[in-house]
Coordinates of C-alpha atoms in Angstrom, one line a residue:
M1 CA 12.0 4.5 -86.7
T2 CA 12.4 5.9 -83.3
S3 CA 12.1 4.0 -80.1
G4 CA 9.3 4.5 -77.6
A5 CA 11.7 6.2 -75.2
E6 CA 12.6 8.8 -77.8
T7 CA 9.0 9.7 -78.6
E8 CA 7.9 10.2 -74.9
N9 CA 7.6 13.8 -73.9
P10 CA 10.1 14.9 -71.1
P11 CA 8.5 15.5 -67.7
I12 CA 7.5 19.1 -67.1
Q13 CA 9.4 20.6 -64.1
T14 CA 7.5 23.2 -62.2
T15 CA 9.0 26.5 -60.9
A16 CA 8.6 25.4 -57.3
E17 CA 10.5 22.1 -58.0
S18 CA 13.3 23.8 -59.8
E19 CA 13.8 26.4 -57.0
S20 CA 13.8 23.7 -54.3
E21 CA 16.5 21.7 -56.2
S22 CA 18.7 24.7 -57.0
E23 CA 18.6 26.3 -53.6
P24 CA 20.3 24.3 -50.8
E25 CA 18.9 24.1 -47.3
P26 CA 20.1 26.9 -45.1
P27 CA 22.8 25.7 -42.6
Q28 CA 21.7 25.1 -39.1
P29 CA 22.9 27.9 -36.7
R30 CA 25.8 26.8 -34.6
R31 CA 25.5 26.7 -30.8
P32 CA 27.0 29.8 -29.2
I33 CA 30.4 28.9 -27.7
C34 CA 32.0 30.6 -24.7
S35 CA 35.3 32.3 -25.7
K36 CA 37.0 31.5 -22.4
C37 CA 36.2 27.8 -21.6
S38 CA 35.5 26.9 -25.3
R39 CA 32.3 25.1 -24.3
P40 CA 28.7 25.7 -25.4
T41 CA 27.3 28.6 -23.3
R42 CA 24.6 26.5 -21.8
V43 CA 27.2 24.3 -20.2
C44 CA 29.8 27.0 -19.6
L45 CA 32.2 26.3 -16.7
C46 CA 33.9 29.7 -16.4
E47 CA 32.6 30.2 -12.9
T48 CA 34.2 26.9 -11.8
L49 CA 37.5 27.2 -13.6
P50 CA 40.4 28.6 -11.6
A51 CA 40.8 32.4 -12.1
Q52 CA 44.4 31.6 -13.1
P53 CA 45.8 28.2 -14.3
I54 CA 47.2 26.3 -11.3
P55 CA 51.1 26.3 -11.2
T56 CA 52.8 22.9 -10.5
K57 CA 56.3 21.7 -10.2
T58 CA 55.2 18.6 -12.1
H59 CA 55.0 19.0 -15.9
I60 CA 51.9 17.1 -17.1
L61 CA 52.2 15.6 -20.6
I62 CA 49.0 14.3 -22.0
I63 CA 49.3 11.8 -24.9
Q64 CA 46.0 11.9 -26.6
H65 CA 44.6 9.4 -29.2
P66 CA 43.4 11.2 -32.4
H67 CA 39.9 9.8 -31.9
E68 CA 39.7 11.1 -28.4
A69 CA 40.7 14.6 -29.5
R70 CA 37.3 14.8 -31.2
H71 CA 35.3 13.4 -28.3
K72 CA 32.8 16.0 -26.9
L73 CA 33.1 14.7 -23.4
S74 CA 36.9 14.6 -23.3
T75 CA 38.3 16.1 -20.0
V76 CA 41.6 17.2 -21.6
P77 CA 40.5 20.7 -22.8
L78 CA 39.4 21.5 -19.2
L79 CA 42.5 19.9 -17.7
T80 CA 44.9 22.1 -19.8
K81 CA 42.9 25.2 -18.9
C82 CA 43.2 24.4 -15.2
L83 CA 46.9 23.5 -15.2
L84 CA 49.6 26.0 -16.2
N85 CA 52.4 23.4 -16.7
S86 CA 50.6 21.0 -19.0
T87 CA 51.0 20.0 -22.7
T88 CA 49.0 17.8 -25.0
V89 CA 50.5 15.7 -27.8
V90 CA 48.1 14.0 -30.2
T91 CA 49.5 10.7 -31.5
R92 CA 49.1 7.0 -31.4
R93 CA 52.7 6.3 -30.4
L94 CA 55.4 8.2 -28.6
R95 CA 58.7 8.4 -30.4
H96 CA 61.7 10.7 -30.6
G97 CA 60.9 14.1 -32.1
L98 CA 57.3 14.4 -31.0
S99 CA 58.0 16.1 -27.7
P100 CA 61.1 18.3 -27.1
L101 CA 60.6 17.8 -23.4
L102 CA 60.8 14.0 -23.6
D103 CA 63.7 14.1 -26.1
Q104 CA 65.8 15.5 -23.2
S105 CA 65.1 12.2 -21.3
P106 CA 63.9 14.0 -18.1
P107 CA 62.9 12.1 -14.9
A108 CA 59.5 10.9 -15.7
V109 CA 56.7 8.5 -14.8
Y110 CA 53.9 7.3 -17.1
L111 CA 50.6 6.4 -15.5
F112 CA 48.9 3.1 -16.5
P113 CA 47.6 0.0 -14.7
P114 CA 50.0 -3.0 -14.4
T115 CA 49.9 -6.1 -16.5
P116 CA 51.8 -9.4 -15.9
S117 CA 54.4 -8.5 -18.5
S118 CA 54.6 -4.8 -17.5
P119 CA 54.3 -4.4 -13.7
A120 CA 53.9 -1.0 -12.1
V121 CA 54.4 0.4 -8.6
T122 CA 51.9 2.8 -7.0
L123 CA 52.7 6.4 -7.1
S124 CA 53.3 6.7 -3.4
Q125 CA 55.9 3.8 -3.6
S126 CA 57.7 5.5 -6.5
Q127 CA 58.2 8.9 -4.7
P128 CA 61.7 9.5 -3.3
Q129 CA 61.9 10.6 0.3
N130 CA 63.2 14.1 -0.5
D131 CA 62.5 17.5 0.8
N132 CA 59.5 18.8 -1.1
D133 CA 60.9 22.3 -1.1
N134 CA 63.8 21.2 -3.3
D135 CA 63.4 22.7 -6.8
D136 CA 65.4 19.9 -8.4
D137 CA 62.9 17.1 -7.7
S138 CA 60.4 18.0 -10.4
V139 CA 59.2 15.2 -12.6
V140 CA 57.2 14.7 -15.9
L141 CA 53.9 13.0 -15.4
I142 CA 52.8 11.2 -18.7
V143 CA 49.2 10.2 -19.0
F144 CA 47.4 8.5 -22.0
D145 CA 44.0 9.8 -23.0
A146 CA 42.0 7.4 -25.0
T147 CA 39.5 4.5 -24.7
W148 CA 41.0 1.7 -22.7
K149 CA 41.5 -0.4 -25.8
H150 CA 43.3 2.4 -27.6
A151 CA 45.3 3.3 -24.5
R152 CA 46.6 -0.2 -24.1
E153 CA 47.7 -0.1 -27.7
M154 CA 49.4 3.3 -27.3
V155 CA 51.3 2.2 -24.2
R156 CA 52.5 -1.0 -25.8
A157 CA 53.7 1.0 -28.9
S158 CA 55.4 3.6 -26.7
E159 CA 57.0 1.5 -24.0
E160 CA 60.3 0.9 -25.8
Y161 CA 60.8 4.7 -26.1
L162 CA 59.6 5.4 -22.6
S163 CA 61.8 2.7 -21.0
R164 CA 64.9 4.8 -21.6
F165 CA 63.9 7.4 -19.0
A166 CA 60.5 6.8 -17.5
S167 CA 59.0 4.2 -15.1
R168 CA 55.5 2.8 -15.0
V169 CA 53.3 3.7 -12.1
C170 CA 49.7 3.2 -11.2
L171 CA 47.1 4.6 -8.9
E172 CA 46.1 2.9 -5.7
G173 CA 42.9 0.8 -5.9
Y174 CA 43.2 -0.7 -9.3
D175 CA 41.4 -4.1 -9.5
E176 CA 40.5 -5.6 -12.9
S177 CA 38.1 -8.2 -11.3
V178 CA 35.8 -5.4 -10.0
G179 CA 33.4 -3.4 -12.2
G180 CA 34.6 0.1 -12.5
R181 CA 32.7 3.0 -11.0
S182 CA 33.1 6.0 -13.3
I183 CA 33.9 9.5 -12.1
Y184 CA 31.3 10.5 -14.8
D185 CA 28.5 9.1 -12.5
S186 CA 26.2 12.0 -11.9
D187 CA 24.0 12.8 -8.9
S188 CA 21.0 11.7 -11.0
E189 CA 22.6 8.2 -11.5
L190 CA 23.0 8.8 -15.2
I191 CA 26.4 7.8 -16.5
L192 CA 28.1 9.8 -19.2
R193 CA 31.0 7.4 -19.8
K194 CA 31.9 4.1 -18.0
E195 CA 35.2 2.8 -16.8
P196 CA 36.0 -1.0 -17.3
C197 CA 37.6 -1.9 -13.9
G198 CA 37.8 -0.8 -10.3
G199 CA 40.4 2.0 -10.0
C200 CA 40.1 3.1 -13.6
V201 CA 39.2 6.7 -13.9
S202 CA 39.0 9.6 -16.4
T203 CA 42.1 11.4 -17.5
M204 CA 41.3 14.4 -15.4
E205 CA 40.7 12.5 -12.2
A206 CA 43.8 10.4 -12.8
V207 CA 45.9 13.5 -13.0
A208 CA 44.2 15.0 -10.0
R209 CA 44.9 11.9 -7.9
A210 CA 48.5 11.7 -9.2
L211 CA 49.2 15.3 -8.3
R212 CA 47.8 14.7 -4.9
V213 CA 50.8 12.4 -4.3
I214 CA 53.5 14.3 -6.2
E215 CA 52.8 18.0 -5.5
P216 CA 53.6 19.6 -2.1
N217 CA 50.1 21.2 -2.1
G218 CA 48.6 18.1 -3.8
L219 CA 45.4 18.0 -1.8
C220 CA 44.5 21.6 -2.8
V221 CA 45.3 20.9 -6.5
E222 CA 43.3 17.7 -6.5
A223 CA 40.3 19.4 -4.9
Q224 CA 40.3 22.2 -7.5
L225 CA 40.5 19.8 -10.4
L226 CA 37.7 17.5 -9.1
R227 CA 35.4 20.4 -8.4
V228 CA 35.7 21.4 -12.1
L229 CA 35.1 17.8 -13.2
R230 CA 32.0 17.3 -11.0
D231 CA 30.5 20.5 -12.2
M232 CA 31.1 19.4 -15.8
V233 CA 29.3 16.1 -15.1
R234 CA 26.4 17.9 -13.3
L235 CA 25.9 20.3 -16.3
Q236 CA 26.1 17.5 -18.9
A237 CA 23.7 15.3 -17.0
R238 CA 21.0 17.9 -17.4
Y239 CA 20.9 17.2 -21.2
L240 CA 21.4 13.4 -21.0
T241 CA 18.3 11.5 -21.8
T242 CA 19.7 8.0 -22.2
K243 CA 19.4 5.3 -19.5
P244 CA 22.3 4.5 -17.2
I245 CA 24.9 2.3 -18.8
K246 CA 24.6 -1.3 -17.8
P247 CA 27.6 -3.3 -16.5
R248 CA 29.7 -4.9 -19.2
P249 CA 28.7 -8.7 -19.6
K250 CA 32.4 -9.8 -19.7
L251 CA 33.1 -8.1 -16.4
E252 CA 30.0 -9.6 -14.8
K253 CA 31.0 -13.1 -16.0
K254 CA 34.5 -12.6 -14.6
K255 CA 33.2 -11.3 -11.3
K256 CA 30.8 -14.3 -11.0
K257 CA 33.6 -16.8 -11.9
A258 CA 35.8 -15.3 -9.2
M259 CA 33.1 -15.6 -6.6
Q260 CA 32.5 -19.2 -7.5
I261 CA 36.2 -20.0 -7.2
E262 CA 36.3 -18.3 -3.8
E263 CA 33.3 -20.3 -2.6
K264 CA 34.9 -23.6 -3.7
R265 CA 38.1 -22.6 -2.0
E266 CA 36.2 -21.9 1.3
E267 CA 34.3 -25.2 1.0
L268 CA 37.6 -27.1 0.6
L269 CA 39.1 -25.4 3.6
D270 CA 36.1 -26.2 5.7
F271 CA 36.3 -29.9 4.5
K272 CA 39.9 -30.1 5.5
S273 CA 39.4 -28.6 8.9

């Protein structure tokens, strides 16, 4: 005897069904990319980019997290097109052998906000009072490009290596108790990416503000870099349909708690007086 399953007739497959299964869907056409700025043509920035990369005495070394290297809104590709003396290393941790430049232990600073265990001086405080025309006072500026969570991990993992030749510096205005205002804020009040604290900025703005202090013509360099960044934000905002990013709850709670402590302190001072 045969089972019922064996006696059933197999389903008849039509010609249309067989063709639809055998022929894959045609691939979607890729967006046209500008050969110069490597961006989609509808958000091309060639008119804003410097005609020639900007020369600097400072060598800018960007340590980029692997995840950030795939981020569409990363400012690093634009930054390296703007600056002649810049290099990118994609890694989670700096160590000997990754950068021939750092393996020579050059005078260097790495840019990152301070913590209680790892203090930092501001860039203006770290600058020696030397003649800016001296060719021997060049320095390597190291910046970390990642989300703030990943960047903290990268700095902690790299500090032992960096401590041999580099000092930790920060930008003026950093305040972890204040909600960050992002350089990605657009004129239409749409936010492409948000910074966690006051004084935290995108990689491109951080480099621009640092070079303003370090370079003899720093004001000019900063202005050119920020012009490119603002144009990028303006173009991207045209295609952004999401609502503005709301403040992070933890930051709001921290800010509210700080205000309550300050109010109690003032009440106590008034009572004593």
